[in-house]
Amino acid sequence: NQMIANGITTAYHGLGVSWEPGVRAMKASRDLFNAWFDIRTDLSCETFLNIRWETYALDGVEEAINWLKKVPGNILSINDHATVYDGLAEDHPRMIKLATRIGMTTDEAAKLVQEVLARRSEVPAALKSICQKATQSESRILAHDEISETDRNTNRDLGMKVSEFPMTIEAARAAVDNCEHVILGAPNVVRGGSHNNALCAATAIEQGLCTILASDYYYPSQLIAAFKLADQKIVDLAEAWKLVSLYPAQAVGLTDRGEIKEGLRADCVLIDKKTQTVQAVFANGKKVYDTGI
């Protein structure tokens, strides 16, 4: 209901496939998948999953693929959040944060990291396998945190045709030069910059280096960001809205939505232009939200 009230009629929830214990353990992800699967058809907001596979989650490849296949429309993101810990001291802030999250001492967390990284020789084969299987199931694949043109070219060859949160202008440009979508965060636009000193989304949009704004950690941000971009005359409102509607639908392969056009789903949002607030929402032609104003 909260997503619908913010004008979101199609959502992708991130579901991790990780090497970490604790809140990101496979059991937790499995339980979340099963809970989502049971209720997904009862939701006004059509909901899919973004299966976020960590490259060192070597034992989770088959389960990730099964989740992709179970519901057509689910997508796959490829992430590596393990190698950043390589060589870090136990008292490094990153290591302390990891230890806290997984419920271990810093010594235990450091040992776990080394055990995980000791399997690095298995990663290339697992990466190739999961990309091949995802491509065979016609699931879209996103590459996360690319740094260079080489990263983009390598990932493209593996089947990753969308660049998700590239870390540099070089990586973003390598994507758009090949007519590929680039995802940055809508909160980045709302805040006026990245919270972790990455690319500025508004600047990237102005330079034609960002085609999609994800809600990221704050789902009301897409609507706010679209109007802010228009108000600041970075792009007009029609083009700004494509960043949160048409282009995301294209990137994930949902050809039946993303724009108002005969024969499509009729997902429509009525917004008060003066207050920039949602007044009513139609999902697949059915009114699912109305403020009554």
PDB file of C-alpha atoms in Angstrom:
ATOM      1  CA  ASN A   1       0.000   0.000   0.000  1.00  0.00           C
ATOM      2  CA  GLN A   2       2.844   2.399   0.774  1.00  0.00           C
ATOM      3  CA  MET A   3       4.403   1.808  -2.642  1.00  0.00           C
ATOM      4  CA  ILE A   4       1.078   2.311  -4.393  1.00  0.00           C
ATOM      5  CA  ALA A   5       0.526   5.534  -2.428  1.00  0.00           C
ATOM      6  CA  ASN A   6       3.845   6.777  -3.828  1.00  0.00           C
ATOM      7  CA  GLY A   7       2.841   5.965  -7.401  1.00  0.00           C
ATOM      8  CA  ILE A   8       4.772   2.690  -7.717  1.00  0.00           C
ATOM      9  CA  THR A   9       2.748   0.060  -9.584  1.00  0.00           C
ATOM     10  CA  THR A  10       5.598  -2.378 -10.308  1.00  0.00           C
ATOM     11  CA  ALA A  11       8.330  -3.120  -7.780  1.00  0.00           C
ATOM     12  CA  TYR A  12      11.498  -5.188  -7.617  1.00  0.00           C
ATOM     13  CA  HIS A  13      12.545  -6.191  -4.119  1.00  0.00           C
ATOM     14  CA  GLY A  14      16.212  -7.043  -3.644  1.00  0.00           C
ATOM     15  CA  LEU A  15      16.805 -10.574  -2.350  1.00  0.00           C
ATOM     16  CA  GLY A  16      20.390 -11.429  -1.495  1.00  0.00           C
ATOM     17  CA  VAL A  17      22.196 -14.670  -2.241  1.00  0.00           C
ATOM     18  CA  SER A  18      25.199 -14.163  -0.028  1.00  0.00           C
ATOM     19  CA  TRP A  19      28.142 -15.873   1.664  1.00  0.00           C
ATOM     20  CA  GLU A  20      27.377 -14.026   4.895  1.00  0.00           C
ATOM     21  CA  PRO A  21      25.706 -15.622   7.924  1.00  0.00           C
ATOM     22  CA  GLY A  22      23.136 -13.734   9.994  1.00  0.00           C
ATOM     23  CA  VAL A  23      20.557 -11.448   8.393  1.00  0.00           C
ATOM     24  CA  ARG A  24      21.914 -12.189   4.900  1.00  0.00           C
ATOM     25  CA  ALA A  25      22.136 -15.950   5.371  1.00  0.00           C
ATOM     26  CA  MET A  26      20.600 -18.210   2.744  1.00  0.00           C
ATOM     27  CA  LYS A  27      17.941 -19.418   5.186  1.00  0.00           C
ATOM     28  CA  ALA A  28      16.742 -15.845   5.680  1.00  0.00           C
ATOM     29  CA  SER A  29      16.597 -15.302   1.917  1.00  0.00           C
ATOM     30  CA  ARG A  30      14.822 -18.609   1.429  1.00  0.00           C
ATOM     31  CA  ASP A  31      12.195 -17.688   4.014  1.00  0.00           C
ATOM     32  CA  LEU A  32      11.679 -14.285   2.393  1.00  0.00           C
ATOM     33  CA  PHE A  33      11.337 -15.830  -1.054  1.00  0.00           C
ATOM     34  CA  ASN A  34       8.690 -18.269   0.161  1.00  0.00           C
ATOM     35  CA  ALA A  35       6.760 -15.541   1.995  1.00  0.00           C
ATOM     36  CA  TRP A  36       6.810 -13.290  -1.074  1.00  0.00           C
ATOM     37  CA  PHE A  37       5.815 -16.138  -3.398  1.00  0.00           C
ATOM     38  CA  ASP A  38       2.736 -16.889  -1.297  1.00  0.00           C
ATOM     39  CA  ILE A  39       1.383 -13.309  -1.250  1.00  0.00           C
ATOM     40  CA  ARG A  40       2.636 -11.779  -4.510  1.00  0.00           C
ATOM     41  CA  THR A  41      -0.617 -12.233  -6.467  1.00  0.00           C
ATOM     42  CA  ASP A  42      -2.632 -10.506  -3.729  1.00  0.00           C
ATOM     43  CA  LEU A  43      -0.669  -7.256  -3.953  1.00  0.00           C
ATOM     44  CA  SER A  44      -1.972  -4.205  -5.804  1.00  0.00           C
ATOM     45  CA  CYS A  45       1.619  -3.331  -6.697  1.00  0.00           C
ATOM     46  CA  GLU A  46       2.896  -6.076  -8.993  1.00  0.00           C
ATOM     47  CA  THR A  47       5.994  -7.335  -7.269  1.00  0.00           C
ATOM     48  CA  PHE A  48       9.046  -9.140  -8.647  1.00  0.00           C
ATOM     49  CA  LEU A  49      12.429  -9.978  -7.165  1.00  0.00           C
ATOM     50  CA  ASN A  50      15.889  -8.717  -7.972  1.00  0.00           C
ATOM     51  CA  ILE A  51      18.008 -11.742  -7.050  1.00  0.00           C
ATOM     52  CA  ARG A  52      21.298 -10.201  -5.881  1.00  0.00           C
ATOM     53  CA  TRP A  53      23.938 -12.919  -6.184  1.00  0.00           C
ATOM     54  CA  GLU A  54      27.303 -12.383  -4.531  1.00  0.00           C
ATOM     55  CA  THR A  55      30.104 -13.825  -6.655  1.00  0.00           C
ATOM     56  CA  TYR A  56      31.525 -15.667  -3.642  1.00  0.00           C
ATOM     57  CA  ALA A  57      28.157 -17.247  -2.792  1.00  0.00           C
ATOM     58  CA  LEU A  58      29.358 -20.277  -4.701  1.00  0.00           C
ATOM     59  CA  ASP A  59      26.915 -22.684  -3.122  1.00  0.00           C
ATOM     60  CA  GLY A  60      23.911 -20.524  -3.969  1.00  0.00           C
ATOM     61  CA  VAL A  61      24.055 -20.586  -7.760  1.00  0.00           C
ATOM     62  CA  GLU A  62      21.432 -23.261  -8.378  1.00  0.00           C
ATOM     63  CA  GLU A  63      18.994 -21.838  -5.838  1.00  0.00           C
ATOM     64  CA  ALA A  64      19.330 -18.377  -7.362  1.00  0.00           C
ATOM     65  CA  ILE A  65      18.587 -19.776 -10.822  1.00  0.00           C
ATOM     66  CA  ASN A  66      15.582 -21.692  -9.490  1.00  0.00           C
ATOM     67  CA  TRP A  67      14.196 -18.467  -8.014  1.00  0.00           C
ATOM     68  CA  LEU A  68      14.625 -16.731 -11.347  1.00  0.00           C
ATOM     69  CA  LYS A  69      12.834 -19.502 -13.197  1.00  0.00           C
ATOM     70  CA  LYS A  70       9.963 -19.840 -10.736  1.00  0.00           C
ATOM     71  CA  VAL A  71       8.491 -16.440 -11.613  1.00  0.00           C
ATOM     72  CA  PRO A  72       9.187 -15.002 -15.080  1.00  0.00           C
ATOM     73  CA  GLY A  73      10.134 -11.357 -14.723  1.00  0.00           C
ATOM     74  CA  ASN A  74      12.527 -11.797 -11.818  1.00  0.00           C
ATOM     75  CA  ILE A  75      15.968 -10.380 -12.590  1.00  0.00           C
ATOM     76  CA  LEU A  76      19.552 -11.073 -11.522  1.00  0.00           C
ATOM     77  CA  SER A  77      22.209  -8.678 -10.216  1.00  0.00           C
ATOM     78  CA  ILE A  78      25.861  -9.671  -9.974  1.00  0.00           C
ATOM     79  CA  ASN A  79      27.666  -8.238  -6.931  1.00  0.00           C
ATOM     80  CA  ASP A  80      31.041  -8.649  -5.274  1.00  0.00           C
ATOM     81  CA  HIS A  81      31.101  -7.350  -1.716  1.00  0.00           C
ATOM     82  CA  ALA A  82      33.744  -9.807  -0.508  1.00  0.00           C
ATOM     83  CA  THR A  83      37.000  -8.628  -2.051  1.00  0.00           C
ATOM     84  CA  VAL A  84      36.730  -5.215  -0.342  1.00  0.00           C
ATOM     85  CA  TYR A  85      37.603  -6.997   2.914  1.00  0.00           C
ATOM     86  CA  ASP A  86      40.769  -8.593   1.545  1.00  0.00           C
ATOM     87  CA  GLY A  87      43.746  -7.546   3.644  1.00  0.00           C
ATOM     88  CA  LEU A  88      41.784  -5.372   6.074  1.00  0.00           C
ATOM     89  CA  ALA A  89      42.891  -5.320   9.708  1.00  0.00           C
ATOM     90  CA  GLU A  90      40.454  -6.555  12.345  1.00  0.00           C
ATOM     91  CA  ASP A  91      39.979  -3.036  13.677  1.00  0.00           C
ATOM     92  CA  HIS A  92      39.203  -1.526  10.267  1.00  0.00           C
ATOM     93  CA  PRO A  93      35.763   0.172  10.279  1.00  0.00           C
ATOM     94  CA  ARG A  94      34.560  -2.061   7.437  1.00  0.00           C
ATOM     95  CA  MET A  95      35.526  -5.188   9.352  1.00  0.00           C
ATOM     96  CA  ILE A  96      33.887  -3.928  12.523  1.00  0.00           C
ATOM     97  CA  LYS A  97      30.677  -3.180  10.611  1.00  0.00           C
ATOM     98  CA  LEU A  98      30.721  -6.654   9.028  1.00  0.00           C
ATOM     99  CA  ALA A  99      31.318  -8.348  12.388  1.00  0.00           C
ATOM    100  CA  THR A 100      28.416  -6.449  13.937  1.00  0.00           C
ATOM    101  CA  ARG A 101      26.075  -7.340  11.076  1.00  0.00           C
ATOM    102  CA  ILE A 102      26.856 -11.062  11.114  1.00  0.00           C
ATOM    103  CA  GLY A 103      27.031 -11.402  14.885  1.00  0.00           C
ATOM    104  CA  MET A 104      30.693 -12.340  15.193  1.00  0.00           C
ATOM    105  CA  THR A 105      33.790 -10.942  16.829  1.00  0.00           C
ATOM    106  CA  THR A 106      36.115  -9.060  14.501  1.00  0.00           C
ATOM    107  CA  ASP A 107      38.578 -11.931  14.751  1.00  0.00           C
ATOM    108  CA  GLU A 108      35.912 -14.422  13.698  1.00  0.00           C
ATOM    109  CA  ALA A 109      34.753 -12.146  10.884  1.00  0.00           C
ATOM    110  CA  ALA A 110      38.321 -11.763   9.574  1.00  0.00           C
ATOM    111  CA  LYS A 111      38.766 -15.550   9.549  1.00  0.00           C
ATOM    112  CA  LEU A 112      35.452 -15.996   7.735  1.00  0.00           C
ATOM    113  CA  VAL A 113      36.520 -13.500   5.073  1.00  0.00           C
ATOM    114  CA  GLN A 114      39.744 -15.391   4.467  1.00  0.00           C
ATOM    115  CA  GLU A 115      37.833 -18.678   4.182  1.00  0.00           C
ATOM    116  CA  VAL A 116      35.487 -17.103   1.654  1.00  0.00           C
ATOM    117  CA  LEU A 117      38.263 -15.500  -0.392  1.00  0.00           C
ATOM    118  CA  ALA A 118      40.251 -18.740  -0.415  1.00  0.00           C
ATOM    119  CA  ARG A 119      37.700 -20.003  -2.968  1.00  0.00           C
ATOM    120  CA  ARG A 120      38.454 -17.214  -5.475  1.00  0.00           C
ATOM    121  CA  SER A 121      39.631 -19.717  -8.102  1.00  0.00           C
ATOM    122  CA  GLU A 122      36.056 -21.075  -8.274  1.00  0.00           C
ATOM    123  CA  VAL A 123      34.460 -17.687  -8.931  1.00  0.00           C
ATOM    124  CA  PRO A 124      35.009 -17.338 -12.708  1.00  0.00           C
ATOM    125  CA  ALA A 125      33.350 -20.677 -13.489  1.00  0.00           C
ATOM    126  CA  ALA A 126      30.436 -19.947 -11.153  1.00  0.00           C
ATOM    127  CA  LEU A 127      29.975 -16.477 -12.672  1.00  0.00           C
ATOM    128  CA  LYS A 128      29.949 -17.866 -16.193  1.00  0.00           C
ATOM    129  CA  SER A 129      27.515 -20.604 -15.187  1.00  0.00           C
ATOM    130  CA  ILE A 130      24.968 -18.355 -13.477  1.00  0.00           C
ATOM    131  CA  CYS A 131      25.027 -15.854 -16.345  1.00  0.00           C
ATOM    132  CA  GLN A 132      24.532 -18.589 -18.935  1.00  0.00           C
ATOM    133  CA  LYS A 133      21.629 -20.116 -17.009  1.00  0.00           C
ATOM    134  CA  ALA A 134      19.993 -16.741 -16.385  1.00  0.00           C
ATOM    135  CA  THR A 135      20.297 -15.879 -20.076  1.00  0.00           C
ATOM    136  CA  GLN A 136      18.781 -19.243 -21.024  1.00  0.00           C
ATOM    137  CA  SER A 137      15.805 -18.513 -18.761  1.00  0.00           C
ATOM    138  CA  GLU A 138      15.461 -15.066 -20.428  1.00  0.00           C
ATOM    139  CA  SER A 139      16.159 -13.250 -17.160  1.00  0.00           C
ATOM    140  CA  ARG A 140      17.763  -9.827 -17.408  1.00  0.00           C
ATOM    141  CA  ILE A 141      21.192  -9.525 -15.746  1.00  0.00           C
ATOM    142  CA  LEU A 142      22.561  -6.373 -14.091  1.00  0.00           C
ATOM    143  CA  ALA A 143      26.213  -5.665 -13.264  1.00  0.00           C
ATOM    144  CA  HIS A 144      26.784  -3.840  -9.980  1.00  0.00           C
ATOM    145  CA  ASP A 145      29.484  -1.272  -9.142  1.00  0.00           C
ATOM    146  CA  GLU A 146      31.454  -1.340 -12.377  1.00  0.00           C
ATOM    147  CA  ILE A 147      34.609   0.786 -12.312  1.00  0.00           C
ATOM    148  CA  SER A 148      36.042   0.774 -15.835  1.00  0.00           C
ATOM    149  CA  GLU A 149      35.280   0.317 -19.508  1.00  0.00           C
ATOM    150  CA  THR A 150      37.012  -3.053 -19.230  1.00  0.00           C
ATOM    151  CA  ASP A 151      34.545  -4.080 -16.514  1.00  0.00           C
ATOM    152  CA  ARG A 152      31.612  -3.114 -18.749  1.00  0.00           C
ATOM    153  CA  ASN A 153      33.010  -4.937 -21.768  1.00  0.00           C
ATOM    154  CA  THR A 154      33.780  -8.076 -19.780  1.00  0.00           C
ATOM    155  CA  ASN A 155      30.366  -8.116 -18.115  1.00  0.00           C
ATOM    156  CA  ARG A 156      28.594  -7.469 -21.403  1.00  0.00           C
ATOM    157  CA  ASP A 157      30.268 -10.535 -22.882  1.00  0.00           C
ATOM    158  CA  LEU A 158      28.899 -12.566 -19.964  1.00  0.00           C
ATOM    159  CA  GLY A 159      25.367 -11.357 -20.645  1.00  0.00           C
ATOM    160  CA  MET A 160      25.086  -8.409 -18.229  1.00  0.00           C
ATOM    161  CA  LYS A 161      23.438  -5.800 -20.424  1.00  0.00           C
ATOM    162  CA  VAL A 162      22.571  -3.248 -17.709  1.00  0.00           C
ATOM    163  CA  SER A 163      25.059  -1.273 -15.613  1.00  0.00           C
ATOM    164  CA  GLU A 164      23.757  -0.842 -12.066  1.00  0.00           C
ATOM    165  CA  PHE A 165      25.355   1.914  -9.983  1.00  0.00           C
ATOM    166  CA  PRO A 166      28.581   2.289 -11.985  1.00  0.00           C
ATOM    167  CA  MET A 167      31.287   3.894  -9.882  1.00  0.00           C
ATOM    168  CA  THR A 168      32.884   6.032 -12.601  1.00  0.00           C
ATOM    169  CA  ILE A 169      31.990   8.167 -15.604  1.00  0.00           C
ATOM    170  CA  GLU A 170      34.133   5.838 -17.706  1.00  0.00           C
ATOM    171  CA  ALA A 171      32.021   2.795 -16.863  1.00  0.00           C
ATOM    172  CA  ALA A 172      28.732   4.667 -17.391  1.00  0.00           C
ATOM    173  CA  ARG A 173      29.876   6.012 -20.741  1.00  0.00           C
ATOM    174  CA  ALA A 174      30.940   2.538 -21.878  1.00  0.00           C
ATOM    175  CA  ALA A 175      27.354   1.428 -21.279  1.00  0.00           C
ATOM    176  CA  VAL A 176      25.477   4.278 -22.947  1.00  0.00           C
ATOM    177  CA  ASP A 177      27.849   4.237 -25.921  1.00  0.00           C
ATOM    178  CA  ASN A 178      26.572   0.693 -26.490  1.00  0.00           C
ATOM    179  CA  CYS A 179      22.917   1.701 -26.014  1.00  0.00           C
ATOM    180  CA  GLU A 180      22.749  -0.004 -22.611  1.00  0.00           C
ATOM    181  CA  HIS A 181      20.819   1.262 -19.621  1.00  0.00           C
ATOM    182  CA  VAL A 182      22.601   2.790 -16.629  1.00  0.00           C
ATOM    183  CA  ILE A 183      20.954   2.756 -13.199  1.00  0.00           C
ATOM    184  CA  LEU A 184      21.666   5.282 -10.462  1.00  0.00           C
ATOM    185  CA  GLY A 185      19.724   6.114  -7.313  1.00  0.00           C
ATOM    186  CA  ALA A 186      16.826   8.539  -7.113  1.00  0.00           C
ATOM    187  CA  PRO A 187      17.849   9.450  -3.525  1.00  0.00           C
ATOM    188  CA  ASN A 188      21.105  10.676  -5.077  1.00  0.00           C
ATOM    189  CA  VAL A 189      19.091  13.286  -7.002  1.00  0.00           C
ATOM    190  CA  VAL A 190      16.958  14.172  -3.976  1.00  0.00           C
ATOM    191  CA  ARG A 191      19.998  14.646  -1.727  1.00  0.00           C
ATOM    192  CA  GLY A 192      21.990  16.528  -4.354  1.00  0.00           C
ATOM    193  CA  GLY A 193      24.694  13.886  -4.566  1.00  0.00           C
ATOM    194  CA  SER A 194      25.756  10.379  -3.656  1.00  0.00           C
ATOM    195  CA  HIS A 195      25.804   9.360   0.007  1.00  0.00           C
ATOM    196  CA  ASN A 196      29.014   7.359  -0.592  1.00  0.00           C
ATOM    197  CA  ASN A 197      30.885   9.787  -2.854  1.00  0.00           C
ATOM    198  CA  ALA A 198      29.998   7.939  -6.066  1.00  0.00           C
ATOM    199  CA  LEU A 199      28.638   9.551  -9.242  1.00  0.00           C
ATOM    200  CA  CYS A 200      26.277  12.490  -8.938  1.00  0.00           C
ATOM    201  CA  ALA A 201      23.066  11.253 -10.544  1.00  0.00           C
ATOM    202  CA  ALA A 202      21.786  14.664 -11.644  1.00  0.00           C
ATOM    203  CA  THR A 203      25.084  15.442 -13.369  1.00  0.00           C
ATOM    204  CA  ALA A 204      25.097  12.024 -15.030  1.00  0.00           C
ATOM    205  CA  ILE A 205      21.549  12.573 -16.315  1.00  0.00           C
ATOM    206  CA  GLU A 206      22.497  16.003 -17.664  1.00  0.00           C
ATOM    207  CA  GLN A 207      25.417  14.379 -19.513  1.00  0.00           C
ATOM    208  CA  GLY A 208      23.254  11.544 -20.842  1.00  0.00           C
ATOM    209  CA  LEU A 209      25.010   8.955 -18.693  1.00  0.00           C
ATOM    210  CA  CYS A 210      22.062   7.748 -16.613  1.00  0.00           C
ATOM    211  CA  THR A 211      18.823   6.341 -18.004  1.00  0.00           C
ATOM    212  CA  ILE A 212      17.154   4.870 -14.909  1.00  0.00           C
ATOM    213  CA  LEU A 213      16.583   6.100 -11.371  1.00  0.00           C
ATOM    214  CA  ALA A 214      16.006   3.320  -8.845  1.00  0.00           C
ATOM    215  CA  SER A 215      14.236   3.955  -5.553  1.00  0.00           C
ATOM    216  CA  ASP A 216      17.264   2.394  -3.829  1.00  0.00           C
ATOM    217  CA  TYR A 217      16.931   2.856  -0.048  1.00  0.00           C
ATOM    218  CA  TYR A 218      13.994   5.319  -0.147  1.00  0.00           C
ATOM    219  CA  TYR A 219      11.037   4.365  -2.337  1.00  0.00           C
ATOM    220  CA  PRO A 220       9.277   7.793  -2.399  1.00  0.00           C
ATOM    221  CA  SER A 221      12.417   9.234  -3.992  1.00  0.00           C
ATOM    222  CA  GLN A 222      11.562   8.432  -7.614  1.00  0.00           C
ATOM    223  CA  LEU A 223       8.575  10.757  -7.804  1.00  0.00           C
ATOM    224  CA  ILE A 224      10.424  13.481  -5.881  1.00  0.00           C
ATOM    225  CA  ALA A 225      13.504  13.128  -8.087  1.00  0.00           C
ATOM    226  CA  ALA A 226      11.537  13.354 -11.336  1.00  0.00           C
ATOM    227  CA  PHE A 227       9.973  16.670 -10.319  1.00  0.00           C
ATOM    228  CA  LYS A 228      13.259  17.995  -8.940  1.00  0.00           C
ATOM    229  CA  LEU A 229      15.024  17.296 -12.238  1.00  0.00           C
ATOM    230  CA  ALA A 230      12.265  19.155 -14.086  1.00  0.00           C
ATOM    231  CA  ASP A 231      12.171  22.031 -11.597  1.00  0.00           C
ATOM    232  CA  GLN A 232      15.945  22.469 -11.947  1.00  0.00           C
ATOM    233  CA  LYS A 233      15.566  22.280 -15.752  1.00  0.00           C
ATOM    234  CA  ILE A 234      18.058  19.424 -16.030  1.00  0.00           C
ATOM    235  CA  VAL A 235      15.506  17.632 -18.222  1.00  0.00           C
ATOM    236  CA  ASP A 236      11.830  18.315 -18.842  1.00  0.00           C
ATOM    237  CA  LEU A 237       9.215  16.415 -16.835  1.00  0.00           C
ATOM    238  CA  ALA A 238       8.306  14.050 -19.677  1.00  0.00           C
ATOM    239  CA  GLU A 239      11.919  12.911 -19.996  1.00  0.00           C
ATOM    240  CA  ALA A 240      12.410  12.827 -16.223  1.00  0.00           C
ATOM    241  CA  TRP A 241       9.396  10.548 -15.886  1.00  0.00           C
ATOM    242  CA  LYS A 242      10.871   8.095 -18.385  1.00  0.00           C
ATOM    243  CA  LEU A 243      13.737   7.580 -15.931  1.00  0.00           C
ATOM    244  CA  VAL A 244      11.292   6.024 -13.459  1.00  0.00           C
ATOM    245  CA  SER A 245       8.814   4.435 -15.843  1.00  0.00           C
ATOM    246  CA  LEU A 246       9.580   3.619 -19.478  1.00  0.00           C
ATOM    247  CA  TYR A 247      13.314   2.995 -19.256  1.00  0.00           C
ATOM    248  CA  PRO A 248      13.144   0.736 -16.158  1.00  0.00           C
ATOM    249  CA  ALA A 249      10.443  -1.324 -17.868  1.00  0.00           C
ATOM    250  CA  GLN A 250      12.654  -1.659 -20.947  1.00  0.00           C
ATOM    251  CA  ALA A 251      15.680  -2.665 -18.881  1.00  0.00           C
ATOM    252  CA  VAL A 252      13.908  -5.548 -17.159  1.00  0.00           C
ATOM    253  CA  GLY A 253      12.028  -6.676 -20.248  1.00  0.00           C
ATOM    254  CA  LEU A 254       8.489  -5.680 -19.212  1.00  0.00           C
ATOM    255  CA  THR A 255       7.144  -4.586 -22.585  1.00  0.00           C
ATOM    256  CA  ASP A 256       3.542  -4.249 -21.387  1.00  0.00           C
ATOM    257  CA  ARG A 257       4.066  -1.153 -19.211  1.00  0.00           C
ATOM    258  CA  GLY A 258       6.139   1.964 -18.645  1.00  0.00           C
ATOM    259  CA  GLU A 259       4.131   4.393 -20.785  1.00  0.00           C
ATOM    260  CA  ILE A 260       0.548   5.330 -21.539  1.00  0.00           C
ATOM    261  CA  LYS A 261      -0.224   3.597 -24.796  1.00  0.00           C
ATOM    262  CA  GLU A 262      -3.058   1.593 -26.276  1.00  0.00           C
ATOM    263  CA  GLY A 263      -2.771  -2.111 -25.491  1.00  0.00           C
ATOM    264  CA  LEU A 264      -0.533  -1.755 -22.444  1.00  0.00           C
ATOM    265  CA  ARG A 265      -1.401  -2.441 -18.797  1.00  0.00           C
ATOM    266  CA  ALA A 266      -2.858   0.974 -18.027  1.00  0.00           C
ATOM    267  CA  ASP A 267      -0.694   1.697 -14.999  1.00  0.00           C
ATOM    268  CA  CYS A 268      -1.433   5.371 -14.422  1.00  0.00           C
ATOM    269  CA  VAL A 269      -0.637   7.845 -11.660  1.00  0.00           C
ATOM    270  CA  LEU A 270      -2.640  11.043 -11.151  1.00  0.00           C
ATOM    271  CA  ILE A 271      -0.428  13.720  -9.594  1.00  0.00           C
ATOM    272  CA  ASP A 272      -1.272  17.228  -8.423  1.00  0.00           C
ATOM    273  CA  LYS A 273       1.254  19.291 -10.376  1.00  0.00           C
ATOM    274  CA  LYS A 274       1.210  22.108  -7.826  1.00  0.00           C
ATOM    275  CA  THR A 275       1.823  20.000  -4.725  1.00  0.00           C
ATOM    276  CA  GLN A 276       3.597  17.192  -6.617  1.00  0.00           C
ATOM    277  CA  THR A 277       1.681  14.590  -4.625  1.00  0.00           C
ATOM    278  CA  VAL A 278      -0.093  11.433  -5.749  1.00  0.00           C
ATOM    279  CA  GLN A 279      -3.871  11.779  -5.843  1.00  0.00           C
ATOM    280  CA  ALA A 280      -4.875   8.487  -7.452  1.00  0.00           C
ATOM    281  CA  VAL A 281      -3.265   5.345  -8.835  1.00  0.00           C
ATOM    282  CA  PHE A 282      -4.528   2.856 -11.407  1.00  0.00           C
ATOM    283  CA  ALA A 283      -2.790  -0.534 -11.725  1.00  0.00           C
ATOM    284  CA  ASN A 284      -3.651  -2.626 -14.770  1.00  0.00           C
ATOM    285  CA  GLY A 285      -6.659  -0.395 -15.359  1.00  0.00           C
ATOM    286  CA  LYS A 286      -8.051  -0.761 -11.827  1.00  0.00           C
ATOM    287  CA  LYS A 287      -8.149   2.104  -9.348  1.00  0.00           C
ATOM    288  CA  VAL A 288      -6.094   0.971  -6.358  1.00  0.00           C
ATOM    289  CA  TYR A 289      -5.553   4.289  -4.565  1.00  0.00           C
ATOM    290  CA  ASP A 290      -7.519   7.498  -4.249  1.00  0.00           C
ATOM    291  CA  THR A 291      -7.030  10.328  -1.765  1.00  0.00           C
ATOM    292  CA  GLY A 292     -10.613  11.429  -2.295  1.00  0.00           C
ATOM    293  CA  ILE A 293      -9.537  14.994  -2.887  1.00  0.00           C
TER     294      ILE A 293
END
